[in-house]
mmCIF file of C-alpha atoms in Angstrom:
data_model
loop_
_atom_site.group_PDB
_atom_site.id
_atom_site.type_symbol
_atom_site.label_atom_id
_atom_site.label_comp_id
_atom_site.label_asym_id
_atom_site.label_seq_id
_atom_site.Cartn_x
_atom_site.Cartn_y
_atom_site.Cartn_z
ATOM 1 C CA UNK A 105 -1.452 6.942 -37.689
ATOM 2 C CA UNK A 106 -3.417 7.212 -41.519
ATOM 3 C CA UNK A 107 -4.964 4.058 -40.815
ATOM 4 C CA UNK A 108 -6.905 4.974 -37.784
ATOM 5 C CA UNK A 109 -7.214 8.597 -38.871
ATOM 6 C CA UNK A 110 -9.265 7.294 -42.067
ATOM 7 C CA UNK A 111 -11.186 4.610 -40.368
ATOM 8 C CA UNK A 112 -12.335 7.888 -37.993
ATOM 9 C CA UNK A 113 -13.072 9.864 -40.410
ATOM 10 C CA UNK A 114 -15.178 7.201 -42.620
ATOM 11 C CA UNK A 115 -17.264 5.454 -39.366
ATOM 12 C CA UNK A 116 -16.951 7.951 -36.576
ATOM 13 C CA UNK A 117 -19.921 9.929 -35.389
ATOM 14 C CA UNK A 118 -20.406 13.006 -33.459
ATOM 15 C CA UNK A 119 -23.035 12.299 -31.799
ATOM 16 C CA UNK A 120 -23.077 15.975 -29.795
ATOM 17 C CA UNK A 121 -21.717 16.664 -26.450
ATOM 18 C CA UNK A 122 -18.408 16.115 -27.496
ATOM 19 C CA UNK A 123 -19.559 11.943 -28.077
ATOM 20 C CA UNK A 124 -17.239 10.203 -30.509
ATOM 21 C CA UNK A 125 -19.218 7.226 -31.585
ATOM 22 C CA UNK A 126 -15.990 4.430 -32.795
ATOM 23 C CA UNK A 127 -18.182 1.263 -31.757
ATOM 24 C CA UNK A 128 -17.652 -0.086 -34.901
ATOM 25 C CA UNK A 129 -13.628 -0.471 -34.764
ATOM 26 C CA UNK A 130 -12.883 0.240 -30.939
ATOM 27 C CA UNK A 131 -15.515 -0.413 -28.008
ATOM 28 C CA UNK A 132 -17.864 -3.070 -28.802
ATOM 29 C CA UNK A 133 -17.547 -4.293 -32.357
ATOM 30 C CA UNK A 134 -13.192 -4.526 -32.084
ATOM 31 C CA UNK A 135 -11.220 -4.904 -35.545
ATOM 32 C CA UNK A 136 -8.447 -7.074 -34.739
ATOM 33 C CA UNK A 137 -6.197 -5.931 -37.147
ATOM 34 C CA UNK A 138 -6.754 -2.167 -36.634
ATOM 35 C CA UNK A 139 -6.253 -3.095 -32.732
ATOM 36 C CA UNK A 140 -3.157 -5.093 -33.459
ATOM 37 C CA UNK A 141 -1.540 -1.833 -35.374
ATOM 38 C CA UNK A 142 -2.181 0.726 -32.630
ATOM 39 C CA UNK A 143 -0.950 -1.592 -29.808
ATOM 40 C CA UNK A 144 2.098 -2.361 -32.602
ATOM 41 C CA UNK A 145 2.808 1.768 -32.909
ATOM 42 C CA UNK A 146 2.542 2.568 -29.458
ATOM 43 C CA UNK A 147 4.935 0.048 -28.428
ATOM 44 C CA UNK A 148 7.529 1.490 -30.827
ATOM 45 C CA UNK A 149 6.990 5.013 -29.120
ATOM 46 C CA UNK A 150 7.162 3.849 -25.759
ATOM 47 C CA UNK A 151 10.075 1.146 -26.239
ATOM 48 C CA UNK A 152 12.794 3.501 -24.644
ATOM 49 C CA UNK A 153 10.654 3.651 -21.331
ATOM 50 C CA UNK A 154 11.909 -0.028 -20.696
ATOM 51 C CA UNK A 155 8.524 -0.730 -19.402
ATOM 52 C CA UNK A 156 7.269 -3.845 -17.351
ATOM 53 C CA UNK A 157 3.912 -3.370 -16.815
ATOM 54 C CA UNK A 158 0.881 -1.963 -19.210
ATOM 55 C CA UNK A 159 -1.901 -0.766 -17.353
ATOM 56 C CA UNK A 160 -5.222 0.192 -18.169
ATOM 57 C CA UNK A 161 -8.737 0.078 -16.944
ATOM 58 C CA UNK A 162 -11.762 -2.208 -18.149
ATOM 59 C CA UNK A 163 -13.420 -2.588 -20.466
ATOM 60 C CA UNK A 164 -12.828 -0.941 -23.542
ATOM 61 C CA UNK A 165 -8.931 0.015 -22.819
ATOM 62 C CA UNK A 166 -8.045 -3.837 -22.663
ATOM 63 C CA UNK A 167 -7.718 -4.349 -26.236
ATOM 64 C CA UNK A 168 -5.333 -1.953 -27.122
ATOM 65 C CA UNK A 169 -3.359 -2.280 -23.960
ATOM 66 C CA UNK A 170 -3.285 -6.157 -24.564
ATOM 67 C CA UNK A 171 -2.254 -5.055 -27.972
ATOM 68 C CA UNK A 172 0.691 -3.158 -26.432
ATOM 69 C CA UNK A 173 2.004 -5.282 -24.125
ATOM 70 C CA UNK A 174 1.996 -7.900 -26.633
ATOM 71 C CA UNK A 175 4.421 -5.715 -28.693
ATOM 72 C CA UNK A 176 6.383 -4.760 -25.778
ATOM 73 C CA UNK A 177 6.606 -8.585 -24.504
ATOM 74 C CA UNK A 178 5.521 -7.430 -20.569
ATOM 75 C CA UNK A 179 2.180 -8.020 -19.499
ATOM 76 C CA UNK A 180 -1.241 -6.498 -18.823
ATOM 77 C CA UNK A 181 -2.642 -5.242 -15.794
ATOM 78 C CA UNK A 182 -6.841 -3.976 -16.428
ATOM 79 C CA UNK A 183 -7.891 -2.433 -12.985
ATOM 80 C CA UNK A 184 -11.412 -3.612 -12.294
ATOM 81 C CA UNK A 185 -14.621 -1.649 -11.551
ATOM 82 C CA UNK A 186 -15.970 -4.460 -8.965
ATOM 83 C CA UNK A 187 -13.883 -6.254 -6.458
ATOM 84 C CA UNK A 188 -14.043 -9.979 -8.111
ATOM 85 C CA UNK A 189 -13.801 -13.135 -5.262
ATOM 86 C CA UNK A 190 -10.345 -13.826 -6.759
ATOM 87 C CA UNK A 191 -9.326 -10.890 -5.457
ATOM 88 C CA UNK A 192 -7.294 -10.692 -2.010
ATOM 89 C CA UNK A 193 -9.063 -8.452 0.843
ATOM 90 C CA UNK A 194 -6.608 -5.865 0.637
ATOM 91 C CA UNK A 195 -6.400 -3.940 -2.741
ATOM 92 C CA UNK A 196 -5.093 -0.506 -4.296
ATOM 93 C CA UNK A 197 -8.321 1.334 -4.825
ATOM 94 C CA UNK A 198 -9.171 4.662 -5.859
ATOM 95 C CA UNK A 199 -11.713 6.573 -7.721
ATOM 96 C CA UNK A 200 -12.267 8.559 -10.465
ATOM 97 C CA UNK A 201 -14.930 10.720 -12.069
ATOM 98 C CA UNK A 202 -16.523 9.215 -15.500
ATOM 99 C CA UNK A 203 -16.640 11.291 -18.371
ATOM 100 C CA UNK A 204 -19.046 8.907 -20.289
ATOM 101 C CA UNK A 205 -20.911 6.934 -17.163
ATOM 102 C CA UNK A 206 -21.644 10.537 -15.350
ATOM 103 C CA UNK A 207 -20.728 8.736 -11.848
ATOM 104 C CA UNK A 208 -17.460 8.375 -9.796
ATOM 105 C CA UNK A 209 -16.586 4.477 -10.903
ATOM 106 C CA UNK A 210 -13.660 2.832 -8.465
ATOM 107 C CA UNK A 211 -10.583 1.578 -10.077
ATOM 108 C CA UNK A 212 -9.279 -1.667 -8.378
ATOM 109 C CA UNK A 213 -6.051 -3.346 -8.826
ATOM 110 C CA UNK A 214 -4.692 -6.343 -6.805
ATOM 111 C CA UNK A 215 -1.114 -5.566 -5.128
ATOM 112 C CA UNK A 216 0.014 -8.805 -6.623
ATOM 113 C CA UNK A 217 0.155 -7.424 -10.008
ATOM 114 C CA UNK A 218 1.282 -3.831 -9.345
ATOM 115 C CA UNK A 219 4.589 -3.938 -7.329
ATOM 116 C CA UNK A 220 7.129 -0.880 -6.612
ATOM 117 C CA UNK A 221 9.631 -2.184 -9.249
ATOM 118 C CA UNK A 222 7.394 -2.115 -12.156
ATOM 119 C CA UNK A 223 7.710 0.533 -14.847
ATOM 120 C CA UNK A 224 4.609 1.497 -15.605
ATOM 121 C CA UNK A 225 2.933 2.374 -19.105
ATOM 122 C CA UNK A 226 -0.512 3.197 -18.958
ATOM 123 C CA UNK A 227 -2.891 2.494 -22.015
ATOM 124 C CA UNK A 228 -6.428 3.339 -22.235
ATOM 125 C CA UNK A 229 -9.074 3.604 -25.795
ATOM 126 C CA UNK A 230 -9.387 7.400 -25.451
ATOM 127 C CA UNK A 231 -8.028 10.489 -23.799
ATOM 128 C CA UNK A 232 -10.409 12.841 -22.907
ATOM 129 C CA UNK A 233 -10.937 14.789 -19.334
ATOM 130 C CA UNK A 234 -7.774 12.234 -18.521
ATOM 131 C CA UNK A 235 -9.542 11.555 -15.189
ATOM 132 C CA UNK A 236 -9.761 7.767 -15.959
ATOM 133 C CA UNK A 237 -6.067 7.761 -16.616
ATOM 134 C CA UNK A 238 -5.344 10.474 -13.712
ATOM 135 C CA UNK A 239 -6.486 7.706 -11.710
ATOM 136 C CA UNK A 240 -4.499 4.680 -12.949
ATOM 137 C CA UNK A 241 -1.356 6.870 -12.313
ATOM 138 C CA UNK A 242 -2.602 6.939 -8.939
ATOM 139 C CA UNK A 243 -2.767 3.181 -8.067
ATOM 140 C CA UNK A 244 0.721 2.904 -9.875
ATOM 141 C CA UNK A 245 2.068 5.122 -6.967
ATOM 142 C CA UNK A 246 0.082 3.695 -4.753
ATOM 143 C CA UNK A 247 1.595 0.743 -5.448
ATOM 144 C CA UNK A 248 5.335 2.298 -4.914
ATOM 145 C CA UNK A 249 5.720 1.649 -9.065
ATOM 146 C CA UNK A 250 7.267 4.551 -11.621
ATOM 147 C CA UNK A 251 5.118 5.640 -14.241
ATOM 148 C CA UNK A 252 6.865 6.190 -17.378
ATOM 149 C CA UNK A 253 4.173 7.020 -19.763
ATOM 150 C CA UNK A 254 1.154 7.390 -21.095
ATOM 151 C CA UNK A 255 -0.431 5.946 -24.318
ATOM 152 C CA UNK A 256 -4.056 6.310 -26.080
ATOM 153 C CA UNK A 257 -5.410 5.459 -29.267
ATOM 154 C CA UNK A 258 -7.703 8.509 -29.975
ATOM 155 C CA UNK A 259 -7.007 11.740 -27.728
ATOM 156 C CA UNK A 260 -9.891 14.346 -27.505
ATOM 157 C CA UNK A 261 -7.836 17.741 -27.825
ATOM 158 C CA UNK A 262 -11.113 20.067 -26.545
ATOM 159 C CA UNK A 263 -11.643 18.161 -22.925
ATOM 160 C CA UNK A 264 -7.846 19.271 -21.726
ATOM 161 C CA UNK A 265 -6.975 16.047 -20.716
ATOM 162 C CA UNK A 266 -3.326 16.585 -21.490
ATOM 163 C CA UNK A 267 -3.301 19.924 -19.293
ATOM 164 C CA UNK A 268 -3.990 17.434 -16.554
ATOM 165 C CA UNK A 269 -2.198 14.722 -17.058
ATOM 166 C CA UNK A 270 1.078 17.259 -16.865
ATOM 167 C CA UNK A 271 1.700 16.647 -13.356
ATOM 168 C CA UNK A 272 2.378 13.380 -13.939
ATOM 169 C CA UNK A 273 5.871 14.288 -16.379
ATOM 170 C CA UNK A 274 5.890 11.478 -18.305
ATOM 171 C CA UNK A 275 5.763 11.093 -22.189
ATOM 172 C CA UNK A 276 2.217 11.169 -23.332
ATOM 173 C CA UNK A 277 1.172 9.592 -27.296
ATOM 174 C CA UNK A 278 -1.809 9.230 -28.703
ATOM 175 C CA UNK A 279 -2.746 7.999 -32.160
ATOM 176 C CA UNK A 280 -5.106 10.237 -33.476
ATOM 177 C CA UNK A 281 -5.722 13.553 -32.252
ATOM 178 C CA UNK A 282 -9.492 15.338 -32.663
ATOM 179 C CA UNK A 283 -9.328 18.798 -32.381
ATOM 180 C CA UNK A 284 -12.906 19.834 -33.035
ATOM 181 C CA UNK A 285 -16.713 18.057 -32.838
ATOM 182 C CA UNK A 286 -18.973 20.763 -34.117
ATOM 183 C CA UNK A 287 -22.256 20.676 -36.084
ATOM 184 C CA UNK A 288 -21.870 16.597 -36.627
ATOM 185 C CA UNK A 289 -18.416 17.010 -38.191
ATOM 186 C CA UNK A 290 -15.391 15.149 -36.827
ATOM 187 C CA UNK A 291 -11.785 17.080 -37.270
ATOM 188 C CA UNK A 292 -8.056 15.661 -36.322
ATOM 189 C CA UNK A 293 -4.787 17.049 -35.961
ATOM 190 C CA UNK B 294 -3.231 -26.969 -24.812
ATOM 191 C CA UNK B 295 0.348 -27.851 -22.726
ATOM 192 C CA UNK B 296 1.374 -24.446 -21.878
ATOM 193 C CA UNK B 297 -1.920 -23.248 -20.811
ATOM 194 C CA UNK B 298 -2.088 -26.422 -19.148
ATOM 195 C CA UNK B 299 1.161 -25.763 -17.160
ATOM 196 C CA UNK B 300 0.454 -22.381 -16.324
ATOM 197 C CA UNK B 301 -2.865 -23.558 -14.272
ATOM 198 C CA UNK B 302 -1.033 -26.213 -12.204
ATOM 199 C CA UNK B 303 1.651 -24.154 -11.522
ATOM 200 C CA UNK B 304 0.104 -20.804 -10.704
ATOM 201 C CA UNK B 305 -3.607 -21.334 -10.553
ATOM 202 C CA UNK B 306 -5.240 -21.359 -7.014
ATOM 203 C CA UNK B 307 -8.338 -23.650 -5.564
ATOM 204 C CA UNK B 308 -9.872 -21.129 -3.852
ATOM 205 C CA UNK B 309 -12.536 -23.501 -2.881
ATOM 206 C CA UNK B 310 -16.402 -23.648 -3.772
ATOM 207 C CA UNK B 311 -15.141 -24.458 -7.669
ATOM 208 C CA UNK B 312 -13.505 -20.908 -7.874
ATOM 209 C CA UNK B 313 -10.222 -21.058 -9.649
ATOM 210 C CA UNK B 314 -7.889 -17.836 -9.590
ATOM 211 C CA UNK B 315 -6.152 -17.561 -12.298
ATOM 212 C CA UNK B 316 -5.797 -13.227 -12.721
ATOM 213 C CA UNK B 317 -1.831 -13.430 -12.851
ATOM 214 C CA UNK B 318 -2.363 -14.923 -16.758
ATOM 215 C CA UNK B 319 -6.083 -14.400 -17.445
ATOM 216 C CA UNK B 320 -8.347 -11.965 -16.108
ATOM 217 C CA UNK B 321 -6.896 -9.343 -14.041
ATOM 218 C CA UNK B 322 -2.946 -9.415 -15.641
ATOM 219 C CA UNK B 323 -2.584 -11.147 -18.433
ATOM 220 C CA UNK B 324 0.182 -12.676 -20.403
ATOM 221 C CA UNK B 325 -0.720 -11.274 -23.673
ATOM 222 C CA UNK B 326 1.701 -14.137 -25.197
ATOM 223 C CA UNK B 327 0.031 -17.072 -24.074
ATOM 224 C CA UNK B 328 -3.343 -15.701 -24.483
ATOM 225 C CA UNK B 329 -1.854 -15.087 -28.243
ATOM 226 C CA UNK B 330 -1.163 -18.809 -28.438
ATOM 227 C CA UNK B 331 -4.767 -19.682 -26.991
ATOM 228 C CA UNK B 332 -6.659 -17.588 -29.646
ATOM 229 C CA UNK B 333 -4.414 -19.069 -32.426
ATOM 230 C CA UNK B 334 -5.084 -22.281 -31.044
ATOM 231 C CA UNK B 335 -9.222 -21.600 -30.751
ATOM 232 C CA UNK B 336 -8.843 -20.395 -34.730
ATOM 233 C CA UNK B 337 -7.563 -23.205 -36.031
ATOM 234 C CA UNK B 338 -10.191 -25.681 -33.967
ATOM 235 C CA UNK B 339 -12.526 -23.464 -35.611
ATOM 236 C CA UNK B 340 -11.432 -22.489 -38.958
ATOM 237 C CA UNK B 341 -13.838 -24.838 -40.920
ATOM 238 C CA UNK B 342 -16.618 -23.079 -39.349
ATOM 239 C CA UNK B 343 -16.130 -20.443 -41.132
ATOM 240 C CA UNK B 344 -17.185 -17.945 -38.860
ATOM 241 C CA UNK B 345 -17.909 -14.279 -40.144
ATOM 242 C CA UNK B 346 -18.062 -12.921 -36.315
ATOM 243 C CA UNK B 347 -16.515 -13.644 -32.717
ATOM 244 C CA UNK B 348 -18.795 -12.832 -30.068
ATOM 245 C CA UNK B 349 -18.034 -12.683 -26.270
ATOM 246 C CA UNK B 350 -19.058 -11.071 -22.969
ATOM 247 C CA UNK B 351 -16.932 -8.350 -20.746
ATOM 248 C CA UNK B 352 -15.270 -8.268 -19.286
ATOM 249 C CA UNK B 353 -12.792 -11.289 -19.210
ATOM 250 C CA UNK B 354 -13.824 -13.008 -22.499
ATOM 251 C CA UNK B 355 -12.368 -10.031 -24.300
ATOM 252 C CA UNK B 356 -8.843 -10.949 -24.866
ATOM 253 C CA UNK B 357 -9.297 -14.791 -25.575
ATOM 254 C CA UNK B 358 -12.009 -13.517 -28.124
ATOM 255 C CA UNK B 359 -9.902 -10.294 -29.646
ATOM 256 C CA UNK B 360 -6.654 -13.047 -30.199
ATOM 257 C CA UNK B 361 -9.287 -15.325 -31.807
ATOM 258 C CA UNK B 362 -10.745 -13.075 -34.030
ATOM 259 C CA UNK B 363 -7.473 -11.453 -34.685
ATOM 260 C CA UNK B 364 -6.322 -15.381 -36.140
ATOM 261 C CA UNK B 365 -9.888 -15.926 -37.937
ATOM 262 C CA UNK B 366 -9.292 -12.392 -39.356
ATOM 263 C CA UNK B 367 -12.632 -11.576 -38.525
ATOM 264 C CA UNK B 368 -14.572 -8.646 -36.326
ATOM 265 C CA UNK B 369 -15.326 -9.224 -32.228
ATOM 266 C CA UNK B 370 -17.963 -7.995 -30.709
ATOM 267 C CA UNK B 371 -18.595 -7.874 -26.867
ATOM 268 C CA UNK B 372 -21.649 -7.958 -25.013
ATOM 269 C CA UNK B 373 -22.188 -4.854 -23.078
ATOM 270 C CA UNK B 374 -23.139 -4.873 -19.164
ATOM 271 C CA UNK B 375 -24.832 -1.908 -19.149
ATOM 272 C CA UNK B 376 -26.187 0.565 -22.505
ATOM 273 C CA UNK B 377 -23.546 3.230 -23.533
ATOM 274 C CA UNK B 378 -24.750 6.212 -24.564
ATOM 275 C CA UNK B 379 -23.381 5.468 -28.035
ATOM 276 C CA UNK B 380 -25.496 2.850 -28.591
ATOM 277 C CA UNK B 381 -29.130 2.941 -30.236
ATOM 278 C CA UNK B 382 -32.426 2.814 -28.458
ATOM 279 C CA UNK B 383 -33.368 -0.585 -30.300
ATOM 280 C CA UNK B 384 -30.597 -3.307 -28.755
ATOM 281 C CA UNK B 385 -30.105 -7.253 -28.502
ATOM 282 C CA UNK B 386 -30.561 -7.581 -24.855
ATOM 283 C CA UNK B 387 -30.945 -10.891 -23.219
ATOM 284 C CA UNK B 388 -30.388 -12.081 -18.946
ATOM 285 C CA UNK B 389 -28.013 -14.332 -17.970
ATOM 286 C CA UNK B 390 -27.749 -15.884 -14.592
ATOM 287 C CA UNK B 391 -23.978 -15.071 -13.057
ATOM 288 C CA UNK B 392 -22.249 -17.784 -10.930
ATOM 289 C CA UNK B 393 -19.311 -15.647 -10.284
ATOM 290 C CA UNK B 394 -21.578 -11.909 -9.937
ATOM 291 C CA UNK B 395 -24.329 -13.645 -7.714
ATOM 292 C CA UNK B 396 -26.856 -11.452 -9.663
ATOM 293 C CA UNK B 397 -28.297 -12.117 -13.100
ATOM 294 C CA UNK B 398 -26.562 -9.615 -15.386
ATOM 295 C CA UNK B 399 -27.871 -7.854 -18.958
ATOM 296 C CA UNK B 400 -25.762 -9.181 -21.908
ATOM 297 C CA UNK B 401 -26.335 -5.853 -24.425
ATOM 298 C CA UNK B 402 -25.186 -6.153 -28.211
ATOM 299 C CA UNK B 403 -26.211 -3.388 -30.381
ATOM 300 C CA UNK B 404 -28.115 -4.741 -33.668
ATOM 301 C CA UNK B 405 -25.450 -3.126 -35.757
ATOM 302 C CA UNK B 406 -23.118 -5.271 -35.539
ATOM 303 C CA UNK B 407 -24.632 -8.299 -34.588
ATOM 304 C CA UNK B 408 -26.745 -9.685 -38.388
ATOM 305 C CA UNK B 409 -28.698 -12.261 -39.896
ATOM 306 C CA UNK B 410 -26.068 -13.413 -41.766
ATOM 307 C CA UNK B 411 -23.340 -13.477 -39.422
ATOM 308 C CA UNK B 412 -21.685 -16.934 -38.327
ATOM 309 C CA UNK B 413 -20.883 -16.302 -35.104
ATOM 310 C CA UNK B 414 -18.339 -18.051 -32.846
ATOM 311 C CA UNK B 415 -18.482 -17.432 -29.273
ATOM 312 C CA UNK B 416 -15.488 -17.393 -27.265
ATOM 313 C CA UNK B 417 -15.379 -16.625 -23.366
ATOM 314 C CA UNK B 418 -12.325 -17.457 -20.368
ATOM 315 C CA UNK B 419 -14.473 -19.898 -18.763
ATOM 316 C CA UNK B 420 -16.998 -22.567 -19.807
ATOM 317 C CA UNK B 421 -18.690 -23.080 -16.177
ATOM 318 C CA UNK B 422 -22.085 -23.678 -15.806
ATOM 319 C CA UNK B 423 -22.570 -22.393 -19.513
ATOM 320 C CA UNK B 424 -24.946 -19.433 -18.958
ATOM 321 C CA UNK B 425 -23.228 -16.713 -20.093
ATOM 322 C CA UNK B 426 -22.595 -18.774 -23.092
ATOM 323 C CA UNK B 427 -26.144 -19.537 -23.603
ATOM 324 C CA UNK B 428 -26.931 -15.836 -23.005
ATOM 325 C CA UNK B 429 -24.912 -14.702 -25.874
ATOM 326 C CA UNK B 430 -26.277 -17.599 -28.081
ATOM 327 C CA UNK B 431 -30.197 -16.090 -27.220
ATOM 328 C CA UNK B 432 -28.326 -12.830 -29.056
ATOM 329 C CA UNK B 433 -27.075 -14.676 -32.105
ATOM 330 C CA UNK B 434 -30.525 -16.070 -32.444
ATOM 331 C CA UNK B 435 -32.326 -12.514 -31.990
ATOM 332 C CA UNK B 436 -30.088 -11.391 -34.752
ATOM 333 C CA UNK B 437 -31.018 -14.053 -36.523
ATOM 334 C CA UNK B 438 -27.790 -14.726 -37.016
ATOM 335 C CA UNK B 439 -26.063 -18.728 -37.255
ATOM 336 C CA UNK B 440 -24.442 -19.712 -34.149
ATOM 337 C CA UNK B 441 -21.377 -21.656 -35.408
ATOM 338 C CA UNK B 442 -18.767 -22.983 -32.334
ATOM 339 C CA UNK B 443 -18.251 -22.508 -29.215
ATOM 340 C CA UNK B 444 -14.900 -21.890 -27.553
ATOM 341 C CA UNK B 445 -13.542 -21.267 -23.952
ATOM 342 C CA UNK B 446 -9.808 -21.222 -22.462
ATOM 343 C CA UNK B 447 -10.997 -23.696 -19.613
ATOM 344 C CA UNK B 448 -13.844 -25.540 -19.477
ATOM 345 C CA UNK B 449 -14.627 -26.251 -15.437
ATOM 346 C CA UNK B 450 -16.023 -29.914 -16.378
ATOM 347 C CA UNK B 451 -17.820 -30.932 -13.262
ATOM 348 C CA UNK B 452 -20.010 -27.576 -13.737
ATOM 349 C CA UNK B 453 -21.833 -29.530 -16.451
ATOM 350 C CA UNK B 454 -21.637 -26.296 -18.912
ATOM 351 C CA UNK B 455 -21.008 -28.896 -21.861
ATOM 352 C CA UNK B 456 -24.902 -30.439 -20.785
ATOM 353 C CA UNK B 457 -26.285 -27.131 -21.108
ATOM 354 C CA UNK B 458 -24.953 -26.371 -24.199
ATOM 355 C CA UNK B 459 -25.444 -29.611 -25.698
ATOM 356 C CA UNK B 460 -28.952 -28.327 -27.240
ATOM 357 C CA UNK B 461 -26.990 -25.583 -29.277
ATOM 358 C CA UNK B 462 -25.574 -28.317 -31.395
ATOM 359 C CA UNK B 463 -22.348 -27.192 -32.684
ATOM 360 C CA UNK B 464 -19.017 -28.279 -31.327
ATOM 361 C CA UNK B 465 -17.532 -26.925 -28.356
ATOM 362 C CA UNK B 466 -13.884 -26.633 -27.827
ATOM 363 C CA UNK B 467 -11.884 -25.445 -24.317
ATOM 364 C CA UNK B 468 -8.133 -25.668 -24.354
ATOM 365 C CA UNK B 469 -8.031 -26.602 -20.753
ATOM 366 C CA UNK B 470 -10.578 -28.968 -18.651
ATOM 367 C CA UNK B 471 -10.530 -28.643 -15.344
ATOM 368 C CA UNK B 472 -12.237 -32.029 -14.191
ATOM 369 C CA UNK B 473 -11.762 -31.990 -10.266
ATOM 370 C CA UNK B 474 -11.219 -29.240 -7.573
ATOM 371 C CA UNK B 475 -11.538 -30.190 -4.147
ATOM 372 C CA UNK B 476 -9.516 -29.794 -0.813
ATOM 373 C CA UNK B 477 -7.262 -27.201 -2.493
ATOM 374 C CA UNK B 478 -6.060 -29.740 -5.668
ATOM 375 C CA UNK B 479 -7.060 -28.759 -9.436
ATOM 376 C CA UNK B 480 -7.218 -31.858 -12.026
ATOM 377 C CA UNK B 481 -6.998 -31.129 -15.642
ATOM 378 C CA UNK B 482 -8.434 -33.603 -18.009
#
């Protein structure tokens, strides 16, 4: 996808440690329009999986999983991080290591919203160790539901999270690929 | 705002204590078309005001405020909870009380995207009590930046959010008032 590719490229920042700074366009300051194209492309890849359900996890996959599901016409499930009052006692739960927070966060999802006939696509801001999405797939068995596949806007090639997300056999997208973070540069696929 | 209207009195819940559930359409799934329709309907209340920048909090205020900004064609930015390592030393940080959390939480914005001469709108889920609101305004004003509107999906009337706000003089829009909940009934305006 040139559009994110360039936007990458022209306001990313390796910030060492494999740290892809994209605050300006992705995860805190959002552009709308950029937001709107990615959910708009990975709704066209993922249109054969007849999905009914995009799932992700807060807070900065929402956006381009709302994005999606807006394009697919199904809608959005975010798993939460804290149990909110709203929330009945009983709840699909699991954890998951955290890349970027450097602590096991739980991933929370109310059984109302995740049900065994729901085809699920999962959507999350990056791919990276995969552990964050490794864990959605969970709760979408958990909940008795099919995964059918997996979509991110910006995959990081070097942390393998591809190799792991294998054993889940479903199609996996991402929009822009980076291959290498070395010396402050920034290179894609 | 009809549909949104319809949507609370048909699947909201009273779940007493002034908390309304409403995470099969807003904040835990979400119907990405009807929260489509309420940031097209927040832009045009707002388009006069001419903002440059829609501000909001995570987690929930994120979609209302991405489909807003999306319809302004301008940039969102949320408030952070916590610092992410991607973002400079030097932040916006300001506390707001919590009526949901229990806990006064940190509302983070990175100075980056956050400038004097922003106008900024700021659009959350709820107006409630207004603190979280008022939070984010402190930020627009230790940017320096012009607060220009305020926005919410629904507006929980009898939580006297609108008072609160009243000193920020600029108008305040919610597509949805809630003006009564008690033994189990919700009241829209």
């Amino acid at each position: 996808m040139n559009v994110l590719k360039a936007r990458i490229l022209k306001e990313g920042r390796n910030l060492g440690n494999g740290i892809l700074k994209v605050d300006g366009f992705l995860n805190h300051q959002i552009d709308p329009v950029l937001i709107d194209a990615c959910g708009r492309e990975l709704a066209s890849r993922f249109v054969s999986a007849r999905a009914t359900k995009v799932l992700t996890a807060e807070i900065s996959g929402i956006a381009p999983a709302l994005s999606t599901a807006f394009h697919l016409g199904v809608p959005v499930v975010y798993a939460r991080r804290e149990r909110p009052v709203t929330m009945p006692d009983q709840v699909l739960l699991t954890v998951a290591p955290s890349h970027t927070k450097r602590h096991p966060t739980e991933l929370i999802v109310s059984p109302e919203y995740l049900v065994a006939r729901d085809r699920v696509l999962i959507v999350d801001d990056f791919l990276a160790t995969g552990q964050t999405i490794l864990g959605l797939a969970r709760l979408a068995r958990a909940a008795g539901a099919t995964l059918v596949g997996i979509g991110a806007v910006i995959e990081k090639a070097f942390e393998e999270g591809r190799r792991t997300l294998a054993a889940c056999d479903v199609p996996i997208e991402s929009l822009a690929i980076v291959t290498r973070m070395s010396e402050g540069e920034i290179e894609l696929a």
